[in-house]
Tab-separated table of C-alpha atoms in Angstrom:
chain	number	residue	atom	x	y	z
A	1	LYS	CA	140.483	143.693	70.614
A	2	ILE	CA	137.206	145.490	71.279
A	3	GLU	CA	137.824	147.849	68.358
A	4	ASN	CA	138.102	144.833	66.043
A	5	ILE	CA	134.728	143.549	67.256
A	6	ALA	CA	133.127	146.727	65.887
A	7	ASN	CA	134.103	145.547	62.399
A	8	ASN	CA	131.762	142.575	62.782
A	9	ILE	CA	128.622	144.085	64.287
A	10	PRO	CA	125.761	145.632	62.292
A	11	THR	CA	125.784	149.351	61.642
A	12	LEU	CA	123.324	151.638	63.405
A	13	GLU	CA	120.324	152.813	61.413
A	14	ILE	CA	118.196	155.772	62.432
A	15	THR	CA	114.674	155.471	61.109
A	16	GLY	CA	112.602	158.545	60.437
A	17	GLU	CA	113.030	161.828	58.633
A	18	GLU	CA	116.487	163.376	58.532
A	19	SER	CA	114.838	166.621	59.602
A	20	SER	CA	113.565	165.068	62.845
A	21	GLU	CA	114.014	167.353	65.816
A	22	THR	CA	114.177	164.479	68.282
A	23	ILE	CA	115.658	160.995	68.173
A	24	LEU	CA	114.478	158.449	70.725
A	25	VAL	CA	117.292	156.000	71.403
A	26	GLY	CA	117.101	152.622	73.082
A	27	TRP	CA	118.738	149.238	73.332
A	28	GLY	CA	117.763	145.724	74.265
A	29	GLY	CA	114.155	145.180	75.293
A	30	THR	CA	113.065	148.773	74.646
A	31	TYR	CA	112.723	148.338	70.870
A	32	GLY	CA	108.989	147.667	70.615
A	33	HIS	CA	108.028	150.240	73.232
A	34	ILE	CA	110.029	153.010	71.626
A	35	LEU	CA	108.912	152.081	68.112
A	36	SER	CA	105.256	152.289	69.216
A	37	ALA	CA	105.860	155.645	70.899
A	38	VAL	CA	107.596	157.034	67.807
A	39	GLU	CA	104.743	155.898	65.566
A	40	GLU	CA	102.133	157.455	67.877
A	41	LEU	CA	104.049	160.730	68.123
A	42	ASN	CA	104.551	160.927	64.362
A	43	ASN	CA	100.839	160.222	63.810
A	44	ALA	CA	100.110	163.105	66.192
A	45	GLY	CA	102.152	165.459	64.011
A	46	LYS	CA	105.499	165.352	65.800
A	47	ASN	CA	108.690	164.718	63.845
A	48	ILE	CA	110.458	161.974	65.795
A	49	ALA	CA	113.121	159.485	64.671
A	50	HIS	CA	114.205	156.196	66.257
A	51	ALA	CA	117.601	154.619	66.822
A	52	HIS	CA	118.067	151.228	68.418
A	53	PHE	CA	121.388	149.821	69.570
A	54	ARG	CA	121.771	146.078	69.490
A	55	TYR	CA	125.355	146.412	70.688
A	56	ILE	CA	126.695	149.075	73.041
A	57	ASN	CA	130.232	147.905	73.782
A	58	PRO	CA	131.648	148.636	71.389
A	59	LEU	CA	129.191	150.941	69.677
A	60	PRO	CA	128.608	150.359	65.974
A	61	LYS	CA	131.355	152.019	63.956
A	62	ASN	CA	128.930	154.471	62.347
A	63	ALA	CA	127.046	155.550	65.514
A	64	ILE	CA	128.538	159.037	65.895
A	65	GLU	CA	128.359	159.678	62.157
A	66	GLU	CA	124.679	158.670	62.046
A	67	PHE	CA	123.705	160.989	64.891
A	68	THR	CA	125.601	163.977	63.492
A	69	HIS	CA	124.409	163.331	59.928
A	70	HIS	CA	120.773	162.814	60.844
A	71	SER	CA	120.415	166.281	62.284
A	72	PRO	CA	123.224	168.060	64.096
A	73	LYS	CA	120.843	170.241	66.143
A	74	ASN	CA	118.392	167.594	67.317
A	75	HIS	CA	117.453	166.396	70.772
A	76	ILE	CA	118.591	162.898	71.618
A	77	ILE	CA	116.605	161.110	74.312
A	78	PHE	CA	117.932	157.817	75.662
A	79	CYS	CA	115.229	155.487	76.933
A	80	CYS	CA	115.824	152.493	79.163
A	81	ILE	CA	113.948	150.076	81.338
A	82	HIS	CA	115.072	149.613	84.941
A	83	HIS	CA	113.780	146.726	86.979
């Protein structure tokens, strides 16, 4: 049943250059914080991309493909907020 849900959720989009060395990844309430950080880092000359999950169970059907396509040798940093 969960696999069928993946057919009805939006695909994952990674924003930024495909040559980015690092992808900052978040979900939920981290979107604005990570987006601001990515913009500041890119303005400072770093090459950072951004991925934001709106759904994590199941993951979007294209999640693995997007990460491997974007840059197979990049660093992926998962960011979260703990209260």
